[in-house]
CSV table of C-alpha atoms and ligand atoms in Angstrom, one decimal:
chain,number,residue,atom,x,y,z
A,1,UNK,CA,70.6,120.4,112.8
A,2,UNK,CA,67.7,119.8,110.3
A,3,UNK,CA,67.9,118.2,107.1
A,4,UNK,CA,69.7,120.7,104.8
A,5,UNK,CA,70.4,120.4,100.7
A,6,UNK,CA,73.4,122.0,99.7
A,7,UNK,CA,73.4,120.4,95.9
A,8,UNK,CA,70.5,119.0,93.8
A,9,UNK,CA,69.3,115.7,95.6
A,10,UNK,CA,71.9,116.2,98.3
A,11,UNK,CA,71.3,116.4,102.0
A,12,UNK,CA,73.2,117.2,105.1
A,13,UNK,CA,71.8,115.0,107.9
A,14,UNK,CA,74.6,114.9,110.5
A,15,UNK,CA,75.0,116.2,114.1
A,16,UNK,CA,77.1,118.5,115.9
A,17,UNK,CA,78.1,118.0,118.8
A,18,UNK,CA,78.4,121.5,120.2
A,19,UNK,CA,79.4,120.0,123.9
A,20,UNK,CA,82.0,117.1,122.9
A,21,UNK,CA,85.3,118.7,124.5
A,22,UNK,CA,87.7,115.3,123.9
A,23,UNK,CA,87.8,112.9,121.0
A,24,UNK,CA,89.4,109.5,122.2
A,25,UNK,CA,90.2,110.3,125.8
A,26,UNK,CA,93.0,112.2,124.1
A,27,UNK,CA,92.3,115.4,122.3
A,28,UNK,CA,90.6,118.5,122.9
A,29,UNK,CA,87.7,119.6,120.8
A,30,UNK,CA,87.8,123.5,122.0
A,31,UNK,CA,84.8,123.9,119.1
A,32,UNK,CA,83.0,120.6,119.9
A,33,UNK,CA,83.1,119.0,116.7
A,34,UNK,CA,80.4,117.1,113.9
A,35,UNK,CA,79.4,113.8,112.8
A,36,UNK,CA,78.9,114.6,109.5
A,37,UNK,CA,76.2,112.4,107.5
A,38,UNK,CA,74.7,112.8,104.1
A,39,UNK,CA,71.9,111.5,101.7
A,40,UNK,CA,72.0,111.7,98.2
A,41,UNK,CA,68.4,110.7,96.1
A,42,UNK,CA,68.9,109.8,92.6
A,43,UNK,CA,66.4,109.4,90.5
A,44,UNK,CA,66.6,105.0,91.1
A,45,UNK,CA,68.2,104.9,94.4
A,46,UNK,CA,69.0,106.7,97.3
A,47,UNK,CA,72.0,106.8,99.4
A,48,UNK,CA,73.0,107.2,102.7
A,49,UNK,CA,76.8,108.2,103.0
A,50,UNK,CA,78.3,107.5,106.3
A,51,UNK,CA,75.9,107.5,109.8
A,52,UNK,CA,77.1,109.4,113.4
A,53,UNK,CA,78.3,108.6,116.9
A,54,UNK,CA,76.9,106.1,119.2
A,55,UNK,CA,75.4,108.5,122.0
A,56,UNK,CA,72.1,108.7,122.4
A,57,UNK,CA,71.6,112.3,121.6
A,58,UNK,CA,73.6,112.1,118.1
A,59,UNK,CA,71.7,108.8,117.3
A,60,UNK,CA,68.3,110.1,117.8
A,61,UNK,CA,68.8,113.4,116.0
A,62,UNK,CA,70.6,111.6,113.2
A,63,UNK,CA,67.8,108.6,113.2
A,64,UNK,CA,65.0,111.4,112.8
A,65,UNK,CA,66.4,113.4,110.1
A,66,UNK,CA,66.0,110.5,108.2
A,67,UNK,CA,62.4,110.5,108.9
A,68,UNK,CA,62.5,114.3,108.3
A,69,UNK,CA,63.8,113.4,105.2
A,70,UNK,CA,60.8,111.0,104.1
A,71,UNK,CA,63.6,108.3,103.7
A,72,UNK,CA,61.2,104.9,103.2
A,73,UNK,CA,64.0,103.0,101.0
A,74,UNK,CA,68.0,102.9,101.6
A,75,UNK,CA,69.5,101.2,98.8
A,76,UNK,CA,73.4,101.4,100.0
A,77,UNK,CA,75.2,103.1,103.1
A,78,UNK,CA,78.3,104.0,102.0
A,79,UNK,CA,81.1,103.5,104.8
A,80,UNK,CA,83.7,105.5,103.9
A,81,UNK,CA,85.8,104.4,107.1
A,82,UNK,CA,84.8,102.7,109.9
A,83,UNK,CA,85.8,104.4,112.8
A,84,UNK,CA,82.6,104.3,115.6
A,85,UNK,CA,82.2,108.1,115.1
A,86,UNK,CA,80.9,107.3,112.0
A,87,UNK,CA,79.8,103.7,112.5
A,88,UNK,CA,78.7,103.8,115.5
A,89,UNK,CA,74.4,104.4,114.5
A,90,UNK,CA,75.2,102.0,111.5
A,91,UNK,CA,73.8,98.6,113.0
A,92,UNK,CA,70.3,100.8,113.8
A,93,UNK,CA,70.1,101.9,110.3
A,94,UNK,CA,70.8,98.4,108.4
A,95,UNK,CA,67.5,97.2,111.1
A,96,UNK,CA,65.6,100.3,109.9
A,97,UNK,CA,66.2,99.5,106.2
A,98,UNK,CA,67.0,95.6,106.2
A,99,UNK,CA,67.2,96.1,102.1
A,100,UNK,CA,70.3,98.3,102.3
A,101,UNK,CA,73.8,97.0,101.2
A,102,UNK,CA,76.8,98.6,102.9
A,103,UNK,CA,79.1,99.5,100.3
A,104,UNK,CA,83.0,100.0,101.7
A,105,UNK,CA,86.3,98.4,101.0
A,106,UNK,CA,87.1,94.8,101.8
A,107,UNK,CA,88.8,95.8,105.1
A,108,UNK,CA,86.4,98.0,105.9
A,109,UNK,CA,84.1,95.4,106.2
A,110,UNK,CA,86.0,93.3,108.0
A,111,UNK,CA,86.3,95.9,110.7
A,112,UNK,CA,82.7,97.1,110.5
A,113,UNK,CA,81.8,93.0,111.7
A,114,UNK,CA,84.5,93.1,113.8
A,115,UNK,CA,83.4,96.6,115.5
A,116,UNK,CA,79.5,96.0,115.5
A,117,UNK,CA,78.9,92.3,114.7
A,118,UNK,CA,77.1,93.6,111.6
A,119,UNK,CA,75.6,90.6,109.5
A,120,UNK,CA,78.3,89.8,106.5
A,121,UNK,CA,75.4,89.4,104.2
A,122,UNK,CA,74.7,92.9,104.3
A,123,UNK,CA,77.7,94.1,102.4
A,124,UNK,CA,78.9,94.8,99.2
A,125,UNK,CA,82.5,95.7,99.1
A,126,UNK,CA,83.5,98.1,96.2
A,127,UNK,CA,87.1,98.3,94.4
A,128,UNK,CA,89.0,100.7,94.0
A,129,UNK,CA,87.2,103.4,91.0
A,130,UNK,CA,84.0,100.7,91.1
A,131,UNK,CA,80.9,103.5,89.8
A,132,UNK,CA,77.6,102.7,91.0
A,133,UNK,CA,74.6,104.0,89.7
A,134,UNK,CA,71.9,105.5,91.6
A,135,UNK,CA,69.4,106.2,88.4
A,136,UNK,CA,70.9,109.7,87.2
A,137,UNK,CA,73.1,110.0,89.3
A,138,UNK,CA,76.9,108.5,89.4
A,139,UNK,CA,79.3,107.4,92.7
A,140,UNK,CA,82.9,106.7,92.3
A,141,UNK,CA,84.7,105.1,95.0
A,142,UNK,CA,88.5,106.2,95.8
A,143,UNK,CA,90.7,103.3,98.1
A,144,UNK,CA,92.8,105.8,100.0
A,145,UNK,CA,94.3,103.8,102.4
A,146,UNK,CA,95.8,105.6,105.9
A,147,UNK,CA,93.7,108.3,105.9
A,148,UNK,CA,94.5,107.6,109.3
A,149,UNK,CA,93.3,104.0,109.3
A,150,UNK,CA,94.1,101.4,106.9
A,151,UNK,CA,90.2,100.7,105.1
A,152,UNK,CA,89.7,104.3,104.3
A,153,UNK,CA,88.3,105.7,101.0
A,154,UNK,CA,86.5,108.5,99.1
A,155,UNK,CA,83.1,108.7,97.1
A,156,UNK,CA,82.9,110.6,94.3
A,157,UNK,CA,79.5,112.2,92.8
A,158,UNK,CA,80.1,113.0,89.6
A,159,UNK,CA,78.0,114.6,88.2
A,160,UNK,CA,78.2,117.2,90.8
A,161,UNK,CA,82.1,116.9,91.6
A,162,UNK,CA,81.8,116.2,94.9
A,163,UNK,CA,84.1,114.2,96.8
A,164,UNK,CA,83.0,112.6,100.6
A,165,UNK,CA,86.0,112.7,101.7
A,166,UNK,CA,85.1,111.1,105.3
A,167,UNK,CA,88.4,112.4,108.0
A,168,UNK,CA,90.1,113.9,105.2
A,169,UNK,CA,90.2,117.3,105.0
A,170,UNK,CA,87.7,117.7,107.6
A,171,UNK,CA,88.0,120.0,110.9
A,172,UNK,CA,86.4,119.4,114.9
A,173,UNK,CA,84.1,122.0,115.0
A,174,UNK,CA,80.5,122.5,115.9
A,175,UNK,CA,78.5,125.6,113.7
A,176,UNK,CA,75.7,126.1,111.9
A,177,UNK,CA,77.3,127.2,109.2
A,178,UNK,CA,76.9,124.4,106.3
A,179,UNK,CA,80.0,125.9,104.6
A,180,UNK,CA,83.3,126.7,105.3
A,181,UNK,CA,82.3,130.5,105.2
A,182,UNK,CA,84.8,131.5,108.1
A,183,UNK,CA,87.8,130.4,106.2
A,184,UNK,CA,90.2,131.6,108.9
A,185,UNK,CA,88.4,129.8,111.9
A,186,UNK,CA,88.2,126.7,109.9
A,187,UNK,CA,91.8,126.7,108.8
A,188,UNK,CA,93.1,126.9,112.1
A,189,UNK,CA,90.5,123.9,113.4
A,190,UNK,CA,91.4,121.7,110.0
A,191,UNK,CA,95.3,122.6,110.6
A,192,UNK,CA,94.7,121.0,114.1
A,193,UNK,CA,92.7,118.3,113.5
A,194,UNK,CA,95.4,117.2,110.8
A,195,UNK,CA,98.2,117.4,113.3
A,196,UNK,CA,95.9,114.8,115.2
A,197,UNK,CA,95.0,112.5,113.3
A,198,UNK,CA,96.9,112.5,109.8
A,199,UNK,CA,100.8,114.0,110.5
A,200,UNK,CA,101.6,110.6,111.0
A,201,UNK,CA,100.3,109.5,107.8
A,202,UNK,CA,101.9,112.5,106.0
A,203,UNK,CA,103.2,110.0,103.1
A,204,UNK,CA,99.6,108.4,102.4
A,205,UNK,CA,97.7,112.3,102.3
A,206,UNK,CA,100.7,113.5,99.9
A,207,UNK,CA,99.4,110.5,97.6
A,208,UNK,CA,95.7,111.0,98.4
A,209,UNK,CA,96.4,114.6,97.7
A,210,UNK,CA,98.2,113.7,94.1
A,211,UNK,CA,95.3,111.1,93.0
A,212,UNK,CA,92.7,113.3,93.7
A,213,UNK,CA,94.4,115.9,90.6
A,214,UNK,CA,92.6,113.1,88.1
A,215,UNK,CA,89.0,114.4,89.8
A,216,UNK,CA,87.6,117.7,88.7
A,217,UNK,CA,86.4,118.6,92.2
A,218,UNK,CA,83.7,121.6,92.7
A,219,UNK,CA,83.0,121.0,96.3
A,220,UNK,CA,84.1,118.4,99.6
A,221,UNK,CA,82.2,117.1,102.1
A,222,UNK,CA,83.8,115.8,104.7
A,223,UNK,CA,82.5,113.7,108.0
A,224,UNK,CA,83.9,116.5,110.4
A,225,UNK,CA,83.0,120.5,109.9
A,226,UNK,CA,81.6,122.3,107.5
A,227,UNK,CA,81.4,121.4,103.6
A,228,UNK,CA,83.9,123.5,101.3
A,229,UNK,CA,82.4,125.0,98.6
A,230,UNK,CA,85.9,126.4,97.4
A,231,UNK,CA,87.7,123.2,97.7
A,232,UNK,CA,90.6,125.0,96.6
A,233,UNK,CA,91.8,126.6,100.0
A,234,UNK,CA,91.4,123.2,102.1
A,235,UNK,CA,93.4,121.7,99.0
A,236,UNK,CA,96.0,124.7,99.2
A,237,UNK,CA,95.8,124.1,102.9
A,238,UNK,CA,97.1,120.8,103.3
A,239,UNK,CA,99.5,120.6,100.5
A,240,UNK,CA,101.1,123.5,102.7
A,241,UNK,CA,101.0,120.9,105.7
A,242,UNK,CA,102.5,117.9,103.6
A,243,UNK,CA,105.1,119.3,101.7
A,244,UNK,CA,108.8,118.9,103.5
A,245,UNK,CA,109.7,121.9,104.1
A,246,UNK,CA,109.7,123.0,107.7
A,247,UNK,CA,109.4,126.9,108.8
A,248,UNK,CA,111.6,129.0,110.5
A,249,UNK,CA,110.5,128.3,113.6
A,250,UNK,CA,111.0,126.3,117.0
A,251,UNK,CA,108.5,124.4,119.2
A,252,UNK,CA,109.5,124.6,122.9
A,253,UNK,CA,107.0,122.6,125.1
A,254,UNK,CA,108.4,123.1,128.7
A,255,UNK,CA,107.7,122.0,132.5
A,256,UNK,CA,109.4,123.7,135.3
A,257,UNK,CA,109.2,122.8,139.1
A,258,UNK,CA,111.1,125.5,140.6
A,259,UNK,CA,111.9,127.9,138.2
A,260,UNK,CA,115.2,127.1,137.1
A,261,UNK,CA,113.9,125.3,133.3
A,262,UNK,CA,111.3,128.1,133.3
A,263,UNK,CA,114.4,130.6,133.5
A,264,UNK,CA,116.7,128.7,130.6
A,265,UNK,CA,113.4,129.0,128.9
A,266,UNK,CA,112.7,132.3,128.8
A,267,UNK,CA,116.6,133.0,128.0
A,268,UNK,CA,116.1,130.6,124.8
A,269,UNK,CA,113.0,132.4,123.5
A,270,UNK,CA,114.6,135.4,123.9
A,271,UNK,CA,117.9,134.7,122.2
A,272,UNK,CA,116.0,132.9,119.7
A,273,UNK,CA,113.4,135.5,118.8
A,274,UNK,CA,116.4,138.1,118.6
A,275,UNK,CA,117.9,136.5,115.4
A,276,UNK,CA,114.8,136.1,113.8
A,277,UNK,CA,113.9,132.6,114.9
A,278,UNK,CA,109.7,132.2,116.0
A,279,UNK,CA,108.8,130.6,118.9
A,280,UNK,CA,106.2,128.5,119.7
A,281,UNK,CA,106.3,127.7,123.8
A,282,UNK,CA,103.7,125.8,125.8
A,283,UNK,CA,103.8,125.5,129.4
A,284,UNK,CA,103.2,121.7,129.9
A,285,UNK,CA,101.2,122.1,133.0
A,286,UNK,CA,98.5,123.5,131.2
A,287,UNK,CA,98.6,123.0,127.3
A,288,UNK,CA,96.0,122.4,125.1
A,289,UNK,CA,98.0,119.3,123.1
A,290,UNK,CA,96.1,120.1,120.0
A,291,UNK,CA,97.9,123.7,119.7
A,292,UNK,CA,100.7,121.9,120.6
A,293,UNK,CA,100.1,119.2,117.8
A,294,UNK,CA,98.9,121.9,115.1
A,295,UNK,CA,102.3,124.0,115.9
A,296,UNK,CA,104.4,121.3,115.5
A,297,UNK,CA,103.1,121.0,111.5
A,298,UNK,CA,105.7,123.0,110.4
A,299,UNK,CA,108.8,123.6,113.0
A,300,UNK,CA,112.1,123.1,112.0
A,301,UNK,CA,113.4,122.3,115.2
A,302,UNK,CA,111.2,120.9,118.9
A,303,UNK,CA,113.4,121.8,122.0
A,304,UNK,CA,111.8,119.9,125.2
A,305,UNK,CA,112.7,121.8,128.5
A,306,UNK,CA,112.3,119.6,131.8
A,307,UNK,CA,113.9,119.4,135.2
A,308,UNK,CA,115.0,115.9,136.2
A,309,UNK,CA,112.5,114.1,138.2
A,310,UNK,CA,113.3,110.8,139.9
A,311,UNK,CA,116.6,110.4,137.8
A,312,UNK,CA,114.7,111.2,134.7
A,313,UNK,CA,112.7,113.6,132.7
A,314,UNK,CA,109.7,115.4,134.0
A,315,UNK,CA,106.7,112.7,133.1
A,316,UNK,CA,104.8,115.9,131.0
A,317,UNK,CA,107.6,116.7,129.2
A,318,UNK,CA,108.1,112.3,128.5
A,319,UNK,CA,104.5,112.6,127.4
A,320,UNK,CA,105.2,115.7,125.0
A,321,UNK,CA,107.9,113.6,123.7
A,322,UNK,CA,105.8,110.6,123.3
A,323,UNK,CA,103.6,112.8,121.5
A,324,UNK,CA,106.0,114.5,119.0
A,325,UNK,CA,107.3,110.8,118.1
A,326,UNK,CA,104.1,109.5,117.6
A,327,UNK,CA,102.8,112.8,115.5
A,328,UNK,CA,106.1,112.4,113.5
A,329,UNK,CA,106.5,115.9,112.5
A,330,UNK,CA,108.9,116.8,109.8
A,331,UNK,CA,111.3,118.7,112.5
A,332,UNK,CA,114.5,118.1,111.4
A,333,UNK,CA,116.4,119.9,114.5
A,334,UNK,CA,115.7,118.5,118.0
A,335,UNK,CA,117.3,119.4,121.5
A,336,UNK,CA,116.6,119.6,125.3
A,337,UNK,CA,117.2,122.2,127.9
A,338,UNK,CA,116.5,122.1,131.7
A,339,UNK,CA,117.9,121.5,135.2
A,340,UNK,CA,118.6,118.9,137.7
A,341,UNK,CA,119.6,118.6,141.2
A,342,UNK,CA,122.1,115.4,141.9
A,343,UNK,CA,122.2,113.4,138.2
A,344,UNK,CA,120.0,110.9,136.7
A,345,UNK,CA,119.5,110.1,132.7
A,346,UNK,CA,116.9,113.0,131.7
A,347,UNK,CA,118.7,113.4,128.1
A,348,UNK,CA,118.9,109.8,127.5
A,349,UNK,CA,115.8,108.6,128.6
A,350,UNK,CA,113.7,111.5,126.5
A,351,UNK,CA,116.0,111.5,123.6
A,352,UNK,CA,115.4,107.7,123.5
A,353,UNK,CA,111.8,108.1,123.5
A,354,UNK,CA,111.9,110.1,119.9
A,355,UNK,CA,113.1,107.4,117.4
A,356,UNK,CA,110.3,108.4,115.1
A,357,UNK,CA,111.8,111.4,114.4
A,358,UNK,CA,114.4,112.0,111.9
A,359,UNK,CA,116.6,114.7,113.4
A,360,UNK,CA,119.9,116.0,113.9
A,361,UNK,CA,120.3,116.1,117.8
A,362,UNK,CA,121.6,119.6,119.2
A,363,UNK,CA,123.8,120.1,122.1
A,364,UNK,CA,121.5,119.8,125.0
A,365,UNK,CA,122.3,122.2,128.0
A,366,UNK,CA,121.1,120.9,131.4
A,367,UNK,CA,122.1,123.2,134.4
A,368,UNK,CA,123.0,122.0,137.8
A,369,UNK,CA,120.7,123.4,139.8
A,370,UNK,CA,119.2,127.1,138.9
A,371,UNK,CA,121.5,128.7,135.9
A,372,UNK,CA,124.6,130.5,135.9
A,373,UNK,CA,126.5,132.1,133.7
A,374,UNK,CA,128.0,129.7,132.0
A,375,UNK,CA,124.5,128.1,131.5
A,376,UNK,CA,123.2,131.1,129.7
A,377,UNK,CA,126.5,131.3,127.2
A,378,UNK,CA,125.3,127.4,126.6
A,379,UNK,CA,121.8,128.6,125.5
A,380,UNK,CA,123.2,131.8,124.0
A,381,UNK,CA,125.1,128.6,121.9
A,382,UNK,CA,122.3,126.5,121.1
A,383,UNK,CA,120.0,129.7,119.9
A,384,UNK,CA,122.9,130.2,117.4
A,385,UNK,CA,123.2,127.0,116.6
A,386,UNK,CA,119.5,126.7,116.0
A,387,UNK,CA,119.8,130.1,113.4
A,388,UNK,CA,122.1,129.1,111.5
A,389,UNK,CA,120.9,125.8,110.8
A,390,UNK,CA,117.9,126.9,109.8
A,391,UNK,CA,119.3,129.3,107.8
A,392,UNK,CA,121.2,126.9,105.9
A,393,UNK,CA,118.5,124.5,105.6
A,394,UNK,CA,116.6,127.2,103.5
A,395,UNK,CA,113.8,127.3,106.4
A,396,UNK,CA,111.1,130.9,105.8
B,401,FEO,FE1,86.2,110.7,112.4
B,401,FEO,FE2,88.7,108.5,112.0
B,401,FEO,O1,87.0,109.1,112.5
């Protein structure tokens, strides 16, 4: 994409990476997603605020935007995180424009040099609410530590009220559409892309969320998808996704072998959905783990169905549970379902692989081979059991 201003003296210069389909050998980009970079000119100094991604192809279109742009002099590059997907065209810029300070936090920089072997000369690290002036124009810096890494922070324009935001709030997704225009579409990519990368860090964005109240705040740009020129409904968005309150709902990521977990499962859904309980299910054999991730923002209770493999849980249904821990959802119900053939330690072993998350453990209900009856009054159980909890925890 071109050079594009979206505010007075404020430019757009990132890439999209419309092809991109996984982000850290780990999760799926269905939309591709962006590198998002931007220039802002004041009437002294100019800025550059963040770079792009390392590949050639994002590198060169980033690189000549800049030319596009007429860009002769770079006072600062702001490095709002460090992360290469944002970093990772830095060291080229600081050669193109050896007068240009990189303003970041303290650990920011130390993990910029460690990262890229960038010259320690070449920054100036900012504290927390530090304003720098670019001639008429004004930047604030926000420390916002655990975005999803420890150096993160915001900058601030003020005079336009718009907060760089860098991961925060943003969304993987490729478009051409500068703003967040197709709210719906972008709420479902932002809702995933926090289940990613900042459930974990729930705490931290609930106080990012409360300090940014003190900042009147008119638009966001943030390094992934488009900009949000009604700040309001990413805002609404993830104090939705933060607050403790799960819904009425259960995630049920399952793996069967030879039908007997895939049966208990569909009985669970169905007793479930018939006292009012939603259900999310994914068939582990072919799940997209970021709708798995983004449904696990809100569910009051994660049900894991496996058949025992080699004296212990299915490896795709240890890996979902390896995922929920790490995710730390705010679940607060948990229990697993499935089948086995001879014995073995499936409830242990994937029970003991969840310490992350603070739940009350159900009845589990394993079946010896494919389920009977007395299976299905188990599950009939345990779908009750799941109700009424929820029920009395207040869960809508
Ligand atoms: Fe988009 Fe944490 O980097």
């Amino acid at each position: 994409m071109r050079p594009r201003e979206f505010a007075p003296g404020v430019y757009a210069i990132g890439y999209q990476d419309w092809d991109r389909r996984l982000f850290d050998a780990l999760i799926p980009l269905p939309d591709g997603t962006s590198y998002n970079s931007y220039v802002v000119k004041g009437s002294e100094k100019a800025v550059l605020i963040e770079t792009v991604d390392h590949s050639p192809e994002a590198s060169a279109a980033f690189l000549n935007n800049l030319t596009l742009l007429g860009i002769q002099k770079l006072d600062y590059v702001i490095a709002n995180h460090a992360e290469p997907d944002h970093s990772g065209t830095l060291a080229q810029v600081l050669a193109r424009f050896p007068e240009a300070k990189v303003l970041c936090t303290e650990r920011c920089r130390g993990m910029l040099i460690d990262l890229h072997a960038i010259d320690a000369g070449r920054f100036q690290p900012v504290a927390d609410g530090a304003v720098v002036s670019l001639g008429d124009r004004t930047l604030v810096f926000i420390h916002a530590a655990w975005v999803h890494w420890p150096e993160t922070m915001f900058t601030y324009l003020r005079e336009e009220a718009l907060l760089f935001s860098c991961d925060f709030l943003g969304a993987h997704l490729a478009t051409t559409d500068l703003f967040a225009t197709d709210e719906a579409r972008v709420y479902e990519a932002a809702r995933r892309y926090y289940a990613e990368i900042m459930m974990p860090f729930r705490t931290s964005i609930q106080n990012h969320l409360r300090k940014l109240q003190q900042y009147q705040i008119k638009m966001i740009a943030p390094s992934h998808g488009p900009v949000y020129g009604r700040p309001q409904f990413i805002l609404d968005a993830y104090n939705h996704w933060v607050n403790d309150e799960p819904s009425n709902t259960v995630v049920l990521p399952y793996v069967s072998m030879h039908g007997a977990t895939h049966k208990m499962v569909e009985y669970l859904v169905a007793a479930l959905a018939q006292r009012g309980v939603t259900v999310k299910r994914f068939d582990l054999t072919t799940v997209d783990t970021g709708r798995l991730a983004s449904a696990l923002v809100d569910a009051g209770t994660v049900v894991i169905g496996t058949p025992t493999v080699l004296a212990g849980p299915h490896p795709l249904a240890a890996y979902a549970a390896l995922l929920a821990n790490a995710l730390r959802p705010k679940a607060r119900f948990a229990s697993i379902i499935g089948s086995y053939g001879w014995g073995g330690k499936c409830v242990e072993i994937l029970a003991g692989l969840l310490p992350n998350l603070k739940v009350e453990m159900l009845p589990t209900v394993l079946a010896k081979g494919t389920p009977r009856e007395a299976d299905y009054q188990a599950l009939e159980r345990l779908a009750e059991t799941i109700a009424q909890k929820h029920k009395e925890a207040g869960f809508k």
